[in-house]
Short mmCIF file of C-alpha atoms in Angstrom, two decimals:
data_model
loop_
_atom_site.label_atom_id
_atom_site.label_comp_id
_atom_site.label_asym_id
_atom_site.label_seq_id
_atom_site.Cartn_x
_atom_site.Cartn_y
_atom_site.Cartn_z
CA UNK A 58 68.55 121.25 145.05
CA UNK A 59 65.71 119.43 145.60
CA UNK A 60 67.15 117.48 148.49
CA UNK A 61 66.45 119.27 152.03
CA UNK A 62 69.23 120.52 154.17
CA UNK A 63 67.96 119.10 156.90
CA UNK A 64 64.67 116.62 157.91
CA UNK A 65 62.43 118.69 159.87
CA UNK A 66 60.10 117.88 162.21
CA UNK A 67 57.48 116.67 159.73
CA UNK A 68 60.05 114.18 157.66
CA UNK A 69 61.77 113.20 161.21
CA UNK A 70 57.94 112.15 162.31
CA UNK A 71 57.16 109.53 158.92
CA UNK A 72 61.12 108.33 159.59
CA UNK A 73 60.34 107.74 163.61
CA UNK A 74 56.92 105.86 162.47
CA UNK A 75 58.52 103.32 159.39
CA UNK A 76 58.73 100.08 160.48
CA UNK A 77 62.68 99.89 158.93
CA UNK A 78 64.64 102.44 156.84
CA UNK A 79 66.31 100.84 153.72
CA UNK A 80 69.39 103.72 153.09
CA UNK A 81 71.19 103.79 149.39
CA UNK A 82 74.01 106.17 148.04
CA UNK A 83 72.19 107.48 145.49
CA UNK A 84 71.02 109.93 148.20
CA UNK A 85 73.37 112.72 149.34
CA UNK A 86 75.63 111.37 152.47
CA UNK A 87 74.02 113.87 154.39
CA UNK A 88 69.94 112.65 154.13
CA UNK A 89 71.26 109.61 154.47
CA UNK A 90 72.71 110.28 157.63
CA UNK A 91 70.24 112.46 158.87
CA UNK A 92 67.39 109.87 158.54
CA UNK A 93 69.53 106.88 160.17
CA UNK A 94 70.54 108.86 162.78
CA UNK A 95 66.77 110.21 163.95
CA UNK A 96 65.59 106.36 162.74
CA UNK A 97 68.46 104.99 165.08
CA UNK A 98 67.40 107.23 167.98
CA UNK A 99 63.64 105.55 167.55
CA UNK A 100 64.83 102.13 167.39
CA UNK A 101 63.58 102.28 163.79
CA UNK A 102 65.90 99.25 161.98
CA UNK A 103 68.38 100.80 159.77
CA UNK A 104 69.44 98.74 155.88
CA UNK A 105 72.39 100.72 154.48
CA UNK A 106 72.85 100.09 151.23
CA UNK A 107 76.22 100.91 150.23
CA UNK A 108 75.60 100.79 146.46
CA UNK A 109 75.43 104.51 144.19
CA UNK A 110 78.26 106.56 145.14
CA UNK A 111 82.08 105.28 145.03
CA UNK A 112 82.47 107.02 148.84
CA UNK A 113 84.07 106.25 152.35
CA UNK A 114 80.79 105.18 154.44
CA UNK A 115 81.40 107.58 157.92
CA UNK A 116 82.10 105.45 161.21
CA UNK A 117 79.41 107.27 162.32
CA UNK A 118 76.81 105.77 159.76
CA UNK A 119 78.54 102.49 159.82
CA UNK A 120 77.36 102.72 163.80
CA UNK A 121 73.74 103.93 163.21
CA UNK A 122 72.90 100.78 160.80
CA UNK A 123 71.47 97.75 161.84
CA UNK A 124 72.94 96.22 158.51
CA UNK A 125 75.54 97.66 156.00
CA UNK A 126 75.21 95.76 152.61
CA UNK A 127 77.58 96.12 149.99
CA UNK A 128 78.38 93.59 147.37
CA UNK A 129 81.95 92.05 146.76
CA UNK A 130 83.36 95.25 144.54
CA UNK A 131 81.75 97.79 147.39
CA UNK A 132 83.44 95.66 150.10
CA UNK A 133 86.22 95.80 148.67
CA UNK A 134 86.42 99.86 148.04
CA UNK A 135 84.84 100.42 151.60
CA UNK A 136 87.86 98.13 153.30
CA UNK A 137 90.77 98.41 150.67
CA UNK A 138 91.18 94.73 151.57
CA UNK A 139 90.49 91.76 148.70
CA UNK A 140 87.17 90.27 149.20
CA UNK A 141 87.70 86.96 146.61
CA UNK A 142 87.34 84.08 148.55
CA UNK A 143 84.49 83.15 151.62
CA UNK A 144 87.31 83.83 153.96
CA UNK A 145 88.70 87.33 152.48
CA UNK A 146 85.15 88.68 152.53
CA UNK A 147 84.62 87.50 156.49
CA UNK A 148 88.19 89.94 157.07
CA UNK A 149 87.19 92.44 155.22
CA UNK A 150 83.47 92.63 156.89
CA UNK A 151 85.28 92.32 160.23
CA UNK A 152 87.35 95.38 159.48
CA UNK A 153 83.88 97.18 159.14
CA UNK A 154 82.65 96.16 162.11
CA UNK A 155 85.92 97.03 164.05
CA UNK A 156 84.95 100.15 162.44
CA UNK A 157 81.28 100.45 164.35
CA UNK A 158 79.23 98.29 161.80
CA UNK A 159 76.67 95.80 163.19
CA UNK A 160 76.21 93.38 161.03
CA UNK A 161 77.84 93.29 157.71
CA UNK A 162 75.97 91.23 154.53
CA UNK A 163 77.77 90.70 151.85
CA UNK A 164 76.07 89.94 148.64
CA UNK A 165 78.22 87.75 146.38
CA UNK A 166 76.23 86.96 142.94
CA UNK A 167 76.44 83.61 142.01
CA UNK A 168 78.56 82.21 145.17
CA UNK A 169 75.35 83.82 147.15
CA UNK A 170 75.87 85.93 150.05
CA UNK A 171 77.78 85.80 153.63
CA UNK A 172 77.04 87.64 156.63
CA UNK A 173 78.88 88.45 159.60
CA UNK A 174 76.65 89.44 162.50
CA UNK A 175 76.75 91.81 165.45
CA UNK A 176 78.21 88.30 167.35
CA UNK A 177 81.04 87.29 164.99
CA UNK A 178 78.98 84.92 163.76
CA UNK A 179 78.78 83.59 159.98
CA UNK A 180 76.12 82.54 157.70
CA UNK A 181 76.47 81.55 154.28
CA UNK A 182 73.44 81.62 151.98
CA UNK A 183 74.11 79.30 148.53
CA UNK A 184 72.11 81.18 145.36
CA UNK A 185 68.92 80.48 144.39
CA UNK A 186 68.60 78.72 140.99
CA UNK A 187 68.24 81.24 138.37
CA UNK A 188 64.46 80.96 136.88
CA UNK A 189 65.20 80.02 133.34
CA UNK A 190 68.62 78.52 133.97
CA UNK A 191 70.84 82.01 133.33
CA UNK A 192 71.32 85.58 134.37
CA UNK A 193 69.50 87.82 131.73
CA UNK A 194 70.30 91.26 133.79
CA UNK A 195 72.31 91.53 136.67
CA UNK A 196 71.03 95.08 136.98
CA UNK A 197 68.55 94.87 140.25
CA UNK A 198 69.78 91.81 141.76
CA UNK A 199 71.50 93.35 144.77
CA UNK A 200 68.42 95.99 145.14
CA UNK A 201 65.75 92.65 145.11
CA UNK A 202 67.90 91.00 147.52
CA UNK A 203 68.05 93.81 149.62
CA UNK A 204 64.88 95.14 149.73
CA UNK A 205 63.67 91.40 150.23
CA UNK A 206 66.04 90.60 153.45
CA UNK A 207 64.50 94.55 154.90
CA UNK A 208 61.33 93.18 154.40
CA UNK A 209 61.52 90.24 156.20
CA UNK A 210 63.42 91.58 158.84
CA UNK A 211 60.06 93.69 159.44
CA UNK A 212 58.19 90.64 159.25
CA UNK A 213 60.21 89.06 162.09
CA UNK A 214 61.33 86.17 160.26
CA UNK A 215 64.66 84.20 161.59
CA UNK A 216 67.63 85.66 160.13
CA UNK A 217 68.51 82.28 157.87
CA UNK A 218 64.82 82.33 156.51
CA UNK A 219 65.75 85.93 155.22
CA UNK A 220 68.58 85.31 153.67
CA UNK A 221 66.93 82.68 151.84
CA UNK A 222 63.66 84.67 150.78
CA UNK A 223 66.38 87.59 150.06
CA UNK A 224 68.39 84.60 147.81
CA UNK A 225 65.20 84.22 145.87
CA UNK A 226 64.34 88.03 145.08
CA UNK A 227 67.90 88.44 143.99
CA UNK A 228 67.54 85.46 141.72
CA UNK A 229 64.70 86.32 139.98
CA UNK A 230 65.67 89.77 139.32
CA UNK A 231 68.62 88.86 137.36
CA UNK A 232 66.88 86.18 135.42
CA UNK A 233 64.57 88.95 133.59
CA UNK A 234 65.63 92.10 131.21
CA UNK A 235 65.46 96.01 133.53
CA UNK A 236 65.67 97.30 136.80
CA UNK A 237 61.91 97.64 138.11
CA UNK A 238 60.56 95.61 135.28
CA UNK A 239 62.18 92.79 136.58
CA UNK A 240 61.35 93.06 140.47
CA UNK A 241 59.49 89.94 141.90
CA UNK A 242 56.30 89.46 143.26
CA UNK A 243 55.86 88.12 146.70
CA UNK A 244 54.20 84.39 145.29
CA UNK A 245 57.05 84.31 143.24
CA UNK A 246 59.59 84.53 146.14
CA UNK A 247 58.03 82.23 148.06
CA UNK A 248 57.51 79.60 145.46
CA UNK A 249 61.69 79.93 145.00
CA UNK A 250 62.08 80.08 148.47
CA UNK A 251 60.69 76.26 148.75
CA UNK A 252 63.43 75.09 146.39
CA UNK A 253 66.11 77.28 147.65
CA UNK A 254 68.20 75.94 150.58
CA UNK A 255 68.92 78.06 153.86
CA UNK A 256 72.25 79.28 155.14
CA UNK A 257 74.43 77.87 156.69
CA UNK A 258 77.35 78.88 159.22
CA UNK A 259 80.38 79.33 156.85
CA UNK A 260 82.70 77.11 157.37
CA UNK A 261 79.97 74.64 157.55
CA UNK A 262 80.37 72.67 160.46
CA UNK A 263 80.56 68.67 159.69
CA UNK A 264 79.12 66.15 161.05
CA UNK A 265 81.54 63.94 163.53
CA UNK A 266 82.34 60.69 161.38
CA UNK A 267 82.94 58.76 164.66
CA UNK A 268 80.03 60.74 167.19
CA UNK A 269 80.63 57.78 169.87
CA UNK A 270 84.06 56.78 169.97
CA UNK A 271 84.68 53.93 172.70
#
């Protein structure tokens, strides 16, 4: 009951003046949609979340976001297509974007995360090591990394330096005990960051053994 039936003017106004909207399905479908769709209109960047509610994502949301995110398990339900190799979870994020989706990232725990972007293009971002060598609580991992790549998506940093500063967030979340006990700092993302290596298109391409063949 407490969620409105619709924005209004006054909740349309702070969603037309954020700097990004970062959506999750914890919130009804229909807030959801109305915010993307009045954020959309603004040019207001749009971070769907697809994590809280076991639901078909509308083509029509798929369209508004700038980026849906689900992890492996969410791809998986969203598509009904297997998602358990590099290459399964590029099909399966194409059939979203046949669908109206943007750019589809695809967070993988500890074989990292893909994307496919609004070009067709891939990137493949390896994990950041796990402060104290081992995963202590999974439990906010995909929110860090999330809420990490939104933020510097705002901050107009290239897309590969996002992934990896998202890599790092995600890391350190699931190497402490909680959900927002365990959410980073900023130093400490960028201090994993410097260790963490950027993406890469997926397949990697490799270098030419013979680059000047006679």
């Amino acid at each position: 009951a407490a969620w409105p039936p619709a924005l209004g003017e006054r909740l349309a106004d702070v969603v037309r003046g954020a700097k990004a909207v970062l959506l999750q399905r914890e919130i009804p479908d229909h807030v959801n949609e109305a915010v993307a769709s009045v954020a959309a209109a603004a040019g207001v960047p749009v971070f769907q979340d697809v994590g809280g509610e076991d639901r078909p994502l509308s083509d029509d949301q798929l369209s508004r976001a700038d980026y849906v995110m689900p992890n492996q398990s969410e791809l998986e339900r969203l598509t009904g297509m297997k998602a358990d190799t590099d290459t399964a979870v590029v099909k399966a994020a194409a059939a979203l974007r046949a669908k109206g989706a943007k750019n589809v990232l695809v967070t993988l725990g500890e074989r990292g995360a893909l994307l496919l972007d609004a070009k067709g293009d891939v990137l493949r971002q390896p994990a950041a090591a796990l402060p104290g060598g081992s995963v202590a609580d999974a439990t906010a991992a995909g929110d860090a990394f999330r809420a990490a790549f939104a933020l510097a998506s705002v901050e107009g940093k290239p897309v590969v330096e996002r992934l990896r500063f998202a890599a790092a967030a995600g890391a350190i979340a699931a190497s402490r005990m909680g959900a927002m006990p365990s959410l980073p700092e900023r130093e400490e993302c960028d201090a994993l960051c410097a260790r963490t290596p950027l993406a890469t298109p997926n397949p990697p391409t490799e270098p030419d053994p013979n680059p000047n063949p006679k």
